[in-house]
């Protein structure tokens, strides 16, 4: 799922909950729920090198959208915890891939490899952009509605 979608989907947690640790944990877990839905993503394996520019645009786009939705309150601890938690599984997974974790799993503890294998296994990704964006758009719109009706 795109980082922009994970960012927007996590915003209601930062609005409705107060404890940044709880918000971070719930957003982290919500990430896996969202990844289990059919979705489209930027596929690093489809590029000769890691697509840093596309990933950066995805991340920045999500932050800009979040700012447009919540304004300056994006800088509050609850919302920062929500955004960080909602994106952390992909951040960790990307760092692991960049560090060669997939090519050299023997260099990592078994629980690290198992965690990323789980994250990869639950993905319901499609290369069909339209079909893959439907769930992301629906979840983002629901999240925006929850934020704006607060």
PDB file of C-alpha atoms in Angstrom:
ATOM      1  CA  UNK A   1       0.000   0.000   0.000  1.00  0.00           C
ATOM      2  CA  UNK A   2       1.251   3.473  -0.711  1.00  0.00           C
ATOM      3  CA  UNK A   3       2.819   5.448   2.116  1.00  0.00           C
ATOM      4  CA  UNK A   4       0.399   8.281   1.366  1.00  0.00           C
ATOM      5  CA  UNK A   5      -2.526   5.949   2.069  1.00  0.00           C
ATOM      6  CA  UNK A   6      -0.971   4.629   5.300  1.00  0.00           C
ATOM      7  CA  UNK A   7      -0.383   8.224   6.430  1.00  0.00           C
ATOM      8  CA  UNK A   8      -3.978   9.339   5.787  1.00  0.00           C
ATOM      9  CA  UNK A   9      -5.500   6.148   7.201  1.00  0.00           C
ATOM     10  CA  UNK A  10      -3.562   6.650  10.459  1.00  0.00           C
ATOM     11  CA  UNK A  11      -4.710  10.232  11.064  1.00  0.00           C
ATOM     12  CA  UNK A  12      -7.952   9.416  12.942  1.00  0.00           C
ATOM     13  CA  UNK A  13      -5.933   7.534  15.556  1.00  0.00           C
ATOM     14  CA  UNK A  14      -3.977  10.717  16.268  1.00  0.00           C
ATOM     15  CA  UNK A  15      -7.195  12.712  16.462  1.00  0.00           C
ATOM     16  CA  UNK A  16      -9.324  10.401  18.616  1.00  0.00           C
ATOM     17  CA  UNK A  17      -6.718   8.914  20.951  1.00  0.00           C
ATOM     18  CA  UNK A  18      -4.466  10.779  23.379  1.00  0.00           C
ATOM     19  CA  UNK A  19      -1.605   8.479  24.327  1.00  0.00           C
ATOM     20  CA  UNK A  20       1.164   8.664  21.657  1.00  0.00           C
ATOM     21  CA  UNK A  21       2.470   5.187  22.548  1.00  0.00           C
ATOM     22  CA  UNK A  22      -0.982   3.623  22.136  1.00  0.00           C
ATOM     23  CA  UNK A  23      -1.511   5.618  18.943  1.00  0.00           C
ATOM     24  CA  UNK A  24       1.804   4.415  17.526  1.00  0.00           C
ATOM     25  CA  UNK A  25       1.008   0.765  18.355  1.00  0.00           C
ATOM     26  CA  UNK A  26      -2.520   0.922  16.913  1.00  0.00           C
ATOM     27  CA  UNK A  27      -1.278   2.672  13.760  1.00  0.00           C
ATOM     28  CA  UNK A  28       1.484   0.063  13.417  1.00  0.00           C
ATOM     29  CA  UNK A  29      -1.113  -2.734  13.653  1.00  0.00           C
ATOM     30  CA  UNK A  30      -3.536  -0.911  11.340  1.00  0.00           C
ATOM     31  CA  UNK A  31      -0.771  -0.931   8.742  1.00  0.00           C
ATOM     32  CA  UNK A  32      -0.981  -4.745   8.538  1.00  0.00           C
ATOM     33  CA  UNK A  33      -4.773  -4.699   8.310  1.00  0.00           C
ATOM     34  CA  UNK A  34      -4.572  -2.259   5.393  1.00  0.00           C
ATOM     35  CA  UNK A  35      -1.859  -4.323   3.684  1.00  0.00           C
ATOM     36  CA  UNK A  36      -4.157  -7.364   3.825  1.00  0.00           C
ATOM     37  CA  UNK A  37      -6.611  -5.581   1.496  1.00  0.00           C
ATOM     38  CA  UNK A  38      -6.138  -5.660  -2.260  1.00  0.00           C
ATOM     39  CA  UNK A  39      -3.867  -2.729  -3.104  1.00  0.00           C
ATOM     40  CA  UNK A  40      -1.366  -1.339  -5.584  1.00  0.00           C
ATOM     41  CA  UNK A  41       2.098  -0.274  -4.556  1.00  0.00           C
ATOM     42  CA  UNK A  42       5.432   0.911  -5.895  1.00  0.00           C
ATOM     43  CA  UNK A  43       7.257  -2.357  -6.552  1.00  0.00           C
ATOM     44  CA  UNK A  44      11.013  -1.984  -5.902  1.00  0.00           C
ATOM     45  CA  UNK A  45      11.648  -5.315  -7.641  1.00  0.00           C
ATOM     46  CA  UNK A  46      10.363  -3.795 -10.903  1.00  0.00           C
ATOM     47  CA  UNK A  47      13.254  -1.320 -11.001  1.00  0.00           C
ATOM     48  CA  UNK A  48      16.960  -1.885 -11.623  1.00  0.00           C
ATOM     49  CA  UNK A  49      17.700   0.090  -8.430  1.00  0.00           C
ATOM     50  CA  UNK A  50      15.600   0.981  -5.408  1.00  0.00           C
ATOM     51  CA  UNK A  51      13.134   3.698  -6.607  1.00  0.00           C
ATOM     52  CA  UNK A  52      14.147   6.342  -4.068  1.00  0.00           C
ATOM     53  CA  UNK A  53      12.562   9.226  -5.996  1.00  0.00           C
ATOM     54  CA  UNK A  54       9.164   7.530  -6.346  1.00  0.00           C
ATOM     55  CA  UNK A  55       9.183   6.486  -2.708  1.00  0.00           C
ATOM     56  CA  UNK A  56      10.140  10.022  -1.630  1.00  0.00           C
ATOM     57  CA  UNK A  57       7.295  11.471  -3.719  1.00  0.00           C
ATOM     58  CA  UNK A  58       4.877   8.989  -2.156  1.00  0.00           C
ATOM     59  CA  UNK A  59       6.007   9.902   1.368  1.00  0.00           C
ATOM     60  CA  UNK A  60       6.030  13.656   0.744  1.00  0.00           C
ATOM     61  CA  UNK A  61       2.672  13.462  -1.024  1.00  0.00           C
ATOM     62  CA  UNK A  62       1.163  11.750   2.007  1.00  0.00           C
ATOM     63  CA  UNK A  63       2.597  14.352   4.363  1.00  0.00           C
ATOM     64  CA  UNK A  64       1.295  17.212   2.201  1.00  0.00           C
ATOM     65  CA  UNK A  65      -2.166  15.628   2.079  1.00  0.00           C
ATOM     66  CA  UNK A  66      -2.083  15.120   5.847  1.00  0.00           C
ATOM     67  CA  UNK A  67      -1.158  18.771   6.321  1.00  0.00           C
ATOM     68  CA  UNK A  68      -4.035  19.841   4.059  1.00  0.00           C
ATOM     69  CA  UNK A  69      -6.415  17.718   6.145  1.00  0.00           C
ATOM     70  CA  UNK A  70      -5.269  18.535   9.697  1.00  0.00           C
ATOM     71  CA  UNK A  71      -3.270  21.738   9.228  1.00  0.00           C
ATOM     72  CA  UNK A  72      -0.603  22.704  11.724  1.00  0.00           C
ATOM     73  CA  UNK A  73      -1.826  20.094  14.181  1.00  0.00           C
ATOM     74  CA  UNK A  74       0.173  17.643  12.056  1.00  0.00           C
ATOM     75  CA  UNK A  75       3.102  18.670  14.269  1.00  0.00           C
ATOM     76  CA  UNK A  76       1.410  17.484  17.472  1.00  0.00           C
ATOM     77  CA  UNK A  77       2.778  14.377  19.148  1.00  0.00           C
ATOM     78  CA  UNK A  78      -0.416  12.297  18.684  1.00  0.00           C
ATOM     79  CA  UNK A  79      -0.506  12.913  14.923  1.00  0.00           C
ATOM     80  CA  UNK A  80       3.230  12.400  14.511  1.00  0.00           C
ATOM     81  CA  UNK A  81       2.906   9.109  16.425  1.00  0.00           C
ATOM     82  CA  UNK A  82       0.039   8.042  14.151  1.00  0.00           C
ATOM     83  CA  UNK A  83       1.951   8.860  10.972  1.00  0.00           C
ATOM     84  CA  UNK A  84       5.150   7.224  12.227  1.00  0.00           C
ATOM     85  CA  UNK A  85       3.356   4.090  13.424  1.00  0.00           C
ATOM     86  CA  UNK A  86       1.307   3.802  10.261  1.00  0.00           C
ATOM     87  CA  UNK A  87       4.422   3.854   8.094  1.00  0.00           C
ATOM     88  CA  UNK A  88       6.952   2.111  10.346  1.00  0.00           C
ATOM     89  CA  UNK A  89       6.473  -1.453   9.010  1.00  0.00           C
ATOM     90  CA  UNK A  90       7.307  -0.276   5.470  1.00  0.00           C
ATOM     91  CA  UNK A  91      10.177   1.886   6.686  1.00  0.00           C
ATOM     92  CA  UNK A  92      11.729  -1.052   8.514  1.00  0.00           C
ATOM     93  CA  UNK A  93      11.057  -3.420   5.616  1.00  0.00           C
ATOM     94  CA  UNK A  94      12.631  -1.020   3.114  1.00  0.00           C
ATOM     95  CA  UNK A  95      15.706  -0.518   5.287  1.00  0.00           C
ATOM     96  CA  UNK A  96      16.021  -4.298   5.604  1.00  0.00           C
ATOM     97  CA  UNK A  97      15.794  -4.699   1.812  1.00  0.00           C
ATOM     98  CA  UNK A  98      18.327  -1.915   1.205  1.00  0.00           C
ATOM     99  CA  UNK A  99      20.663  -3.554   3.739  1.00  0.00           C
ATOM    100  CA  UNK A 100      20.465  -6.793   1.741  1.00  0.00           C
ATOM    101  CA  UNK A 101      18.243  -8.688   4.168  1.00  0.00           C
ATOM    102  CA  UNK A 102      16.435 -10.545   1.425  1.00  0.00           C
ATOM    103  CA  UNK A 103      19.669 -11.559  -0.307  1.00  0.00           C
ATOM    104  CA  UNK A 104      21.504 -12.452   2.910  1.00  0.00           C
ATOM    105  CA  UNK A 105      18.949 -13.568   5.517  1.00  0.00           C
ATOM    106  CA  UNK A 106      21.623 -15.515   7.394  1.00  0.00           C
ATOM    107  CA  UNK A 107      23.055 -12.191   8.605  1.00  0.00           C
ATOM    108  CA  UNK A 108      19.869 -11.395  10.517  1.00  0.00           C
ATOM    109  CA  UNK A 109      18.281 -12.960  13.602  1.00  0.00           C
ATOM    110  CA  UNK A 110      15.561 -15.487  12.798  1.00  0.00           C
ATOM    111  CA  UNK A 111      12.829 -13.290  14.343  1.00  0.00           C
ATOM    112  CA  UNK A 112      13.769 -10.389  12.029  1.00  0.00           C
ATOM    113  CA  UNK A 113      13.497 -12.579   8.935  1.00  0.00           C
ATOM    114  CA  UNK A 114      10.220 -14.062  10.231  1.00  0.00           C
ATOM    115  CA  UNK A 115       8.794 -10.565  10.787  1.00  0.00           C
ATOM    116  CA  UNK A 116       9.530  -9.470   7.246  1.00  0.00           C
ATOM    117  CA  UNK A 117       8.321 -12.785   5.835  1.00  0.00           C
ATOM    118  CA  UNK A 118       5.006 -12.206   7.657  1.00  0.00           C
ATOM    119  CA  UNK A 119       4.781  -8.641   6.327  1.00  0.00           C
ATOM    120  CA  UNK A 120       5.423  -9.915   2.810  1.00  0.00           C
ATOM    121  CA  UNK A 121       3.007 -12.850   3.140  1.00  0.00           C
ATOM    122  CA  UNK A 122      -0.035 -10.780   4.149  1.00  0.00           C
ATOM    123  CA  UNK A 123       0.294  -8.416   1.184  1.00  0.00           C
ATOM    124  CA  UNK A 124      -2.614  -8.525  -1.266  1.00  0.00           C
ATOM    125  CA  UNK A 125      -0.932  -6.558  -4.009  1.00  0.00           C
ATOM    126  CA  UNK A 126      -1.989  -6.189  -7.607  1.00  0.00           C
ATOM    127  CA  UNK A 127      -0.231  -4.659 -10.580  1.00  0.00           C
ATOM    128  CA  UNK A 128      -3.623  -3.351 -11.768  1.00  0.00           C
ATOM    129  CA  UNK A 129      -3.388   0.275 -10.648  1.00  0.00           C
ATOM    130  CA  UNK A 130      -7.129   1.026 -10.781  1.00  0.00           C
ATOM    131  CA  UNK A 131      -8.166  -2.099  -8.837  1.00  0.00           C
ATOM    132  CA  UNK A 132      -5.318  -1.563  -6.393  1.00  0.00           C
ATOM    133  CA  UNK A 133      -6.123   2.056  -5.637  1.00  0.00           C
ATOM    134  CA  UNK A 134      -9.824   1.462  -4.881  1.00  0.00           C
ATOM    135  CA  UNK A 135      -9.273   0.176  -1.327  1.00  0.00           C
ATOM    136  CA  UNK A 136      -6.715   2.889  -0.638  1.00  0.00           C
ATOM    137  CA  UNK A 137      -9.057   5.638  -1.808  1.00  0.00           C
ATOM    138  CA  UNK A 138     -11.999   4.224   0.164  1.00  0.00           C
ATOM    139  CA  UNK A 139      -9.947   3.913   3.373  1.00  0.00           C
ATOM    140  CA  UNK A 140      -8.442   7.372   2.903  1.00  0.00           C
ATOM    141  CA  UNK A 141     -11.872   8.927   2.339  1.00  0.00           C
ATOM    142  CA  UNK A 142     -13.247   7.211   5.457  1.00  0.00           C
ATOM    143  CA  UNK A 143     -10.261   8.458   7.458  1.00  0.00           C
ATOM    144  CA  UNK A 144     -10.701  12.000   6.151  1.00  0.00           C
ATOM    145  CA  UNK A 145     -14.401  11.861   7.024  1.00  0.00           C
ATOM    146  CA  UNK A 146     -13.550  10.725  10.567  1.00  0.00           C
ATOM    147  CA  UNK A 147     -11.018  13.531  10.948  1.00  0.00           C
ATOM    148  CA  UNK A 148     -13.244  16.274   9.541  1.00  0.00           C
ATOM    149  CA  UNK A 149     -16.338  15.273  11.555  1.00  0.00           C
ATOM    150  CA  UNK A 150     -14.455  15.369  14.848  1.00  0.00           C
TER     151      UNK A 150
END
